[in-house]
Short mmCIF file of C-alpha atoms and ligand atoms in Angstrom, two decimals:
data_model
loop_
_atom_site.label_atom_id
_atom_site.label_comp_id
_atom_site.label_asym_id
_atom_site.label_seq_id
_atom_site.Cartn_x
_atom_site.Cartn_y
_atom_site.Cartn_z
CA GLY A 1 -22.26 -39.91 -9.88
CA ALA A 2 -19.18 -39.46 -7.84
CA ILE A 3 -16.99 -38.07 -10.37
CA GLY A 4 -19.59 -36.05 -11.66
CA ILE A 5 -19.67 -34.60 -8.32
CA TYR A 6 -16.25 -34.25 -8.42
CA LYS A 7 -15.62 -32.57 -11.65
CA TRP A 8 -18.43 -30.00 -11.08
CA ARG A 9 -16.74 -29.26 -7.96
CA TYR A 10 -13.04 -28.40 -9.13
CA THR A 11 -13.91 -27.30 -12.32
CA GLY A 12 -17.43 -24.88 -11.90
CA LEU A 13 -17.52 -21.41 -10.99
CA ASN A 14 -18.54 -22.46 -7.84
CA ARG A 15 -15.28 -24.13 -6.32
CA TRP A 16 -13.28 -20.68 -4.39
CA HIS A 17 -14.11 -20.37 -1.05
CA GLY A 18 -14.25 -16.73 -0.97
CA LYS A 19 -16.97 -14.63 -1.46
CA GLY A 20 -18.24 -14.32 -5.16
CA SER A 21 -17.68 -10.93 -7.27
CA THR A 22 -19.71 -8.05 -6.36
CA PRO A 23 -22.92 -7.39 -8.45
CA ASN A 24 -22.21 -5.03 -11.31
CA PHE A 25 -18.81 -4.42 -10.33
CA GLN A 26 -17.05 -2.53 -13.59
CA LYS A 27 -20.43 -0.17 -12.86
CA ILE A 28 -19.90 0.58 -9.63
CA ILE A 29 -15.98 1.23 -10.40
CA GLN A 30 -17.27 3.15 -13.34
CA GLU A 31 -19.37 5.15 -11.25
CA ARG A 32 -17.40 6.38 -8.04
CA CYS A 33 -14.89 6.87 -10.45
CA ASP A 34 -16.92 9.75 -11.86
CA THR A 35 -18.04 10.67 -8.35
CA TYR A 36 -14.26 10.30 -6.97
CA THR A 37 -13.20 13.16 -9.85
CA GLN A 38 -15.82 15.67 -9.98
CA GLN A 39 -17.35 15.28 -6.41
CA ILE A 40 -14.85 14.09 -3.92
CA ARG A 41 -11.58 15.73 -5.16
CA PRO A 42 -12.25 17.69 -8.33
CA ASP A 43 -8.98 18.74 -8.56
CA SER A 44 -8.55 15.31 -9.88
CA ARG A 45 -10.89 15.94 -12.34
CA SER A 46 -8.34 15.51 -15.47
CA ARG A 47 -8.27 11.25 -14.20
CA ASP A 48 -9.55 9.43 -16.84
CA CYS A 49 -11.66 7.10 -15.51
CA GLN A 50 -12.89 5.22 -18.61
CA GLY A 51 -8.96 4.61 -18.91
CA ILE A 52 -9.42 3.89 -15.45
CA THR A 53 -11.78 1.40 -15.43
CA GLN A 54 -10.37 -0.77 -18.15
CA ALA A 55 -7.05 -1.11 -16.55
CA PHE A 56 -8.64 -1.92 -13.68
CA MET A 57 -11.13 -4.84 -15.54
CA SER A 58 -7.54 -5.97 -18.51
CA ALA A 59 -5.85 -6.96 -14.52
CA PHE A 60 -7.87 -9.65 -13.95
CA ILE A 61 -10.06 -10.42 -16.54
CA SER A 62 -9.49 -13.99 -18.53
CA LYS A 63 -7.14 -14.54 -16.45
CA ASP A 64 -5.93 -17.39 -12.96
CA PRO A 65 -7.46 -15.99 -10.60
CA CYS A 66 -5.01 -17.67 -8.37
CA LYS A 67 -2.03 -16.41 -10.34
CA ALA A 68 -2.30 -12.13 -9.70
CA THR A 69 1.28 -10.51 -9.87
CA LYS A 70 1.90 -7.44 -8.76
CA GLU A 71 3.06 -6.24 -12.28
CA ASP A 72 -0.70 -7.27 -13.27
CA TYR A 73 -1.72 -4.04 -11.31
CA GLN A 74 0.97 -1.75 -12.89
CA PRO A 75 -0.92 -0.51 -15.58
CA LEU A 76 -3.74 0.54 -13.10
CA ILE A 77 -1.74 2.45 -10.61
CA ASP A 78 0.37 4.12 -12.71
CA LEU A 79 -2.93 5.79 -13.97
CA ALA A 80 -3.32 6.81 -10.34
CA TYR A 81 -0.73 6.72 -7.91
CA PRO A 82 -1.97 6.67 -4.56
CA THR A 83 -0.62 9.65 -2.49
CA VAL A 84 -1.62 11.87 0.51
CA PRO A 85 -0.12 15.06 1.91
CA CYS A 86 2.97 14.80 3.87
CA GLY A 87 1.64 13.85 7.64
CA LYS A 88 -1.78 13.05 6.93
CA ALA A 89 -1.80 9.02 6.44
CA VAL A 90 -4.04 6.76 7.95
CA PHE A 91 -2.77 3.53 8.62
CA TRP A 92 -5.55 0.27 10.24
CA SER A 93 -5.29 -3.03 10.68
CA LYS A 94 -8.98 -4.95 12.05
CA THR A 95 -9.86 -1.08 13.21
CA LYS A 96 -11.13 0.15 8.87
CA GLU A 97 -14.07 2.05 10.43
CA LEU A 98 -13.11 3.40 12.87
CA ALA A 99 -9.36 4.82 11.56
CA ARG A 100 -11.52 6.18 8.92
CA GLU A 101 -13.97 7.94 11.80
CA TYR A 102 -10.79 9.03 13.39
CA ALA A 103 -8.81 9.99 10.10
CA LYS A 104 -12.15 12.13 8.64
CA GLY A 105 -13.14 13.83 12.23
CA ARG A 106 -8.86 14.88 11.92
CA GLY A 107 -8.30 15.86 8.06
CA LEU A 108 -6.55 13.04 7.93
CA LEU A 109 -6.73 10.59 4.90
CA THR A 110 -6.87 6.63 4.64
CA LEU A 111 -5.93 4.35 1.56
CA GLU A 112 -9.36 4.70 0.80
CA ASP A 113 -9.63 8.48 0.51
CA THR A 114 -7.26 7.95 -2.35
CA LEU A 115 -8.46 7.13 -5.89
CA LEU A 116 -7.72 3.44 -6.16
CA GLY A 117 -8.60 2.81 -2.23
CA PHE A 118 -11.99 4.36 -2.96
CA LEU A 119 -12.82 2.46 -5.74
CA ALA A 120 -11.89 -0.85 -4.64
CA ASP A 121 -13.39 -0.02 -1.07
CA GLY A 122 -15.89 -3.34 0.18
CA LEU A 123 -15.82 -4.90 -3.61
CA SER A 124 -14.71 -8.55 -4.45
CA TRP A 125 -13.48 -9.66 -8.13
CA CYS A 126 -12.20 -12.28 -9.33
CA GLY A 127 -12.23 -13.91 -13.45
CA GLU A 128 -12.03 -16.92 -14.86
CA PRO A 129 -9.71 -18.53 -17.89
CA GLY A 130 -11.04 -18.64 -20.65
CA SER A 131 -14.09 -15.86 -20.50
CA SER A 132 -14.39 -12.09 -20.48
CA ASP A 133 -16.66 -12.48 -17.07
CA LEU A 134 -16.41 -11.47 -13.95
CA ASN A 135 -16.80 -14.87 -11.56
CA TYR A 136 -19.87 -13.80 -9.21
CA GLN A 137 -20.13 -17.39 -7.87
CA SER A 138 -16.83 -17.42 -6.02
CA CYS A 139 -13.58 -16.07 -5.78
CA PRO A 140 -10.31 -17.50 -4.33
CA ASP A 141 -10.05 -17.84 -0.16
CA TRP A 142 -6.59 -16.37 1.17
CA LYS A 143 -6.02 -18.85 3.26
CA LYS A 144 -8.28 -22.14 2.10
CA ASP A 145 -7.71 -21.57 -2.02
CA CYS A 146 -4.52 -19.15 -2.43
CA SER A 147 -2.51 -16.22 -1.44
CA THR A 148 -2.12 -15.01 -4.89
CA ASN A 149 -5.32 -14.11 -5.65
CA TYR A 150 -6.16 -10.67 -7.36
CA PHE A 151 -8.15 -9.02 -4.56
CA SER A 152 -4.93 -9.53 -2.05
CA VAL A 153 -2.79 -8.27 -4.32
CA PHE A 154 -4.26 -5.78 -5.69
CA TRP A 155 -5.01 -4.38 -1.52
CA GLU A 156 -1.03 -5.31 -0.56
CA VAL A 157 0.72 -3.71 -3.97
CA LEU A 158 -1.46 -0.16 -3.52
CA SER A 159 -0.86 -0.54 -0.02
CA GLU A 160 2.90 -0.61 -1.02
CA ARG A 161 2.55 2.01 -2.47
CA PHE A 162 0.94 4.21 -0.08
CA ALA A 163 3.06 3.54 2.85
CA GLU A 164 6.00 4.33 0.08
CA ASN A 165 4.74 7.39 -0.13
CA ALA A 166 3.81 8.18 2.76
CA CYS A 167 5.77 10.92 4.57
CA GLY A 168 6.45 12.90 7.57
CA THR A 169 4.67 11.97 10.79
CA VAL A 170 1.97 9.33 10.46
CA GLN A 171 -0.87 7.70 12.22
CA VAL A 172 -1.90 3.79 12.86
CA VAL A 173 -5.25 3.02 14.71
CA LEU A 174 -4.19 -0.66 15.92
CA ASN A 175 -7.09 -3.57 17.64
CA GLY A 176 -5.83 -3.26 21.44
CA SER A 177 -8.61 -5.84 21.91
CA ILE A 178 -7.37 -8.61 19.72
CA GLU A 179 -4.15 -10.61 21.44
CA ASN A 180 -1.56 -8.98 18.55
CA ALA A 181 -2.67 -5.57 17.88
CA PHE A 182 0.72 -5.60 15.56
CA ASP A 183 -0.10 -8.65 13.21
CA LYS A 184 2.84 -9.42 11.62
CA MET A 185 0.96 -11.26 9.23
CA SER A 186 -1.66 -8.36 8.01
CA ILE A 187 -0.89 -5.63 5.39
CA PHE A 188 0.03 -3.38 8.02
CA GLY A 189 2.84 -5.30 9.28
CA ARG A 190 4.01 -7.51 6.52
CA VAL A 191 3.45 -4.37 3.81
CA GLU A 192 3.44 -1.10 4.81
CA ALA A 193 5.15 -0.90 8.34
CA HIS A 194 8.75 -2.33 6.02
CA ASN A 195 7.83 0.69 3.26
CA LEU A 196 7.80 3.94 5.09
CA ARG A 197 10.22 5.13 3.05
CA SER A 198 10.63 9.08 4.34
CA VAL A 199 8.02 8.57 7.88
CA VAL A 200 10.19 10.48 10.16
CA MET A 201 7.00 9.35 13.36
CA LEU A 202 5.04 7.25 13.39
CA GLN A 203 2.09 7.54 16.16
CA ALA A 204 -0.02 4.65 17.17
CA TRP A 205 -3.45 4.64 18.41
CA LEU A 206 -4.00 1.41 20.47
CA VAL A 207 -8.01 1.28 20.83
CA HIS A 208 -9.78 -0.48 23.24
CA ASP A 209 -13.06 -1.71 22.63
CA PRO A 210 -15.01 -0.99 25.40
CA GLY A 211 -17.25 -4.39 25.63
CA LYS A 212 -14.03 -6.01 25.75
CA PRO A 213 -11.75 -6.72 28.03
CA PRO A 214 -8.31 -5.45 26.76
CA ARG A 215 -6.01 -7.80 25.08
CA ASP A 216 -2.82 -5.89 24.23
CA SER A 217 -1.15 -2.31 25.51
CA CYS A 218 0.93 -0.69 24.38
CA SER A 219 4.07 -2.22 26.39
CA GLY A 220 2.88 -5.55 24.93
CA SER A 221 4.78 -7.68 23.14
CA SER A 222 3.55 -7.52 19.35
CA ILE A 223 4.06 -4.12 20.24
CA LYS A 224 7.65 -4.25 20.94
CA GLU A 225 7.75 -5.73 17.52
CA LEU A 226 6.25 -2.86 15.53
CA GLU A 227 8.36 -1.00 17.84
CA SER A 228 11.97 -2.68 17.06
CA ILE A 229 10.51 -2.68 13.42
CA LEU A 230 10.62 1.61 13.42
CA ASN A 231 14.04 1.14 14.64
CA GLY A 232 15.35 -0.42 12.31
CA ARG A 233 14.42 2.16 10.10
CA ASN A 234 14.83 5.62 11.62
CA VAL A 235 11.45 5.97 12.24
CA ARG A 236 10.57 7.37 15.82
CA PHE A 237 7.11 5.94 17.85
CA THR A 238 4.84 6.67 19.90
CA CYS A 239 1.88 4.70 21.36
CA ARG A 240 -1.22 5.71 23.04
CA ASP A 241 -3.64 3.19 24.87
CA ASN A 242 -6.62 5.08 23.81
CA LEU A 243 -9.84 4.10 25.84
CA ARG A 244 -12.20 5.33 23.30
P1 AVW B 1 -6.73 -5.91 8.63
P2 AVW B 1 -4.50 -5.10 6.96
N1 AVW B 1 -12.14 -2.62 1.98
O1 AVW B 1 -8.17 -5.72 9.45
O2 AVW B 1 -3.57 -4.79 7.91
C1 AVW B 1 -12.10 -3.80 1.65
O3 AVW B 1 -6.03 -7.43 9.49
O4 AVW B 1 -4.18 -6.34 6.48
O5 AVW B 1 -6.29 -5.01 8.21
N2 AVW B 1 -10.83 -5.10 2.27
C2 AVW B 1 -10.07 -3.87 2.41
C3 AVW B 1 -9.35 -2.75 2.11
C4 AVW B 1 -10.70 -2.00 1.85
N3 AVW B 1 -10.39 -0.89 1.89
N4 AVW B 1 -8.41 -2.78 2.44
C5 AVW B 1 -7.94 -3.65 2.55
N5 AVW B 1 -8.13 -4.76 2.68
C6 AVW B 1 -7.76 -5.83 2.84
C7 AVW B 1 -4.12 -1.02 3.41
C8 AVW B 1 -6.88 -6.21 2.71
O6 AVW B 1 -6.30 -8.03 2.05
C9 AVW B 1 -4.38 0.24 4.60
F1 AVW B 1 -3.68 1.09 4.23
C10 AVW B 1 -6.10 -6.92 3.87
O7 AVW B 1 -5.45 -7.44 4.12
C11 AVW B 1 -4.59 -0.35 5.97
O8 AVW B 1 -3.21 0.11 6.64
C12 AVW B 1 -7.44 -7.50 5.07
O9 AVW B 1 -8.94 -6.64 3.77
C13 AVW B 1 -3.93 -1.85 5.41
O10 AVW B 1 -4.05 -2.02 4.33
C14 AVW B 1 -8.32 -6.00 5.67
O11 AVW B 1 -7.13 -7.19 7.16
C15 AVW B 1 -4.92 -2.95 6.46
O12 AVW B 1 -4.93 -4.40 5.96
#
């Protein structure tokens, strides 16, 4: 009856509103780690991929998927701190693919070029209390279920470390075809922009989708907001409207 369905809906593996864990999650992490340490950055060959995979799984397995904390990921981050050389970091917001292309063409690096960013790129994951398996049916959605889910907290803490360690002149690729190219609720706006410790200058590129009318520009109010955050941190700022 109705109560039975209600009970199933709110206690079953299907109760969350986000995409379930990626099939073969652990195997993908393990394989990506081997690929990264052996082929992509052979200088990182000494990294312990078995330990890294274990630390990743232990961070969220058997836990309430809405009670993620930064501390859960600390052991993992300690094994693979996301660092890039000074002057090489590229941030992005609503422009992931484009930013990756931009970085690649110029010998620059995004978070997805660091080991942990590379491992988790495009995957989803969550566990289930009382089970040693992942939930492949559904995972919490940031808006509809909880913001403290393991997926979101992972990208937040990893991005925070990435920003803290960025140095020299860095870049950000922003989307000028949406209302607020600088979104203060995004990870870039909420986390990274506020954690630039050793950055001297941030260069913003506002990219406009050729098929769409430009909706924001370097002189718009969202960019002014970014500029004022950086002024407060003594980071120089430049912005260019780049029509691709
Ligand atoms: P967004 P944000 N693979 O486009 O400023 C899958 O508004 O919030 O940009 N999901 C990811 C990945 C990834 N590689 N990276 C982040 N996410 C999640 C990290 C995350 O929950 C980079 F350094 C994020 O809120 C960028 O400078 C959402 O997908 C910055 O953070 C994308 O939202 C981009 O995050």
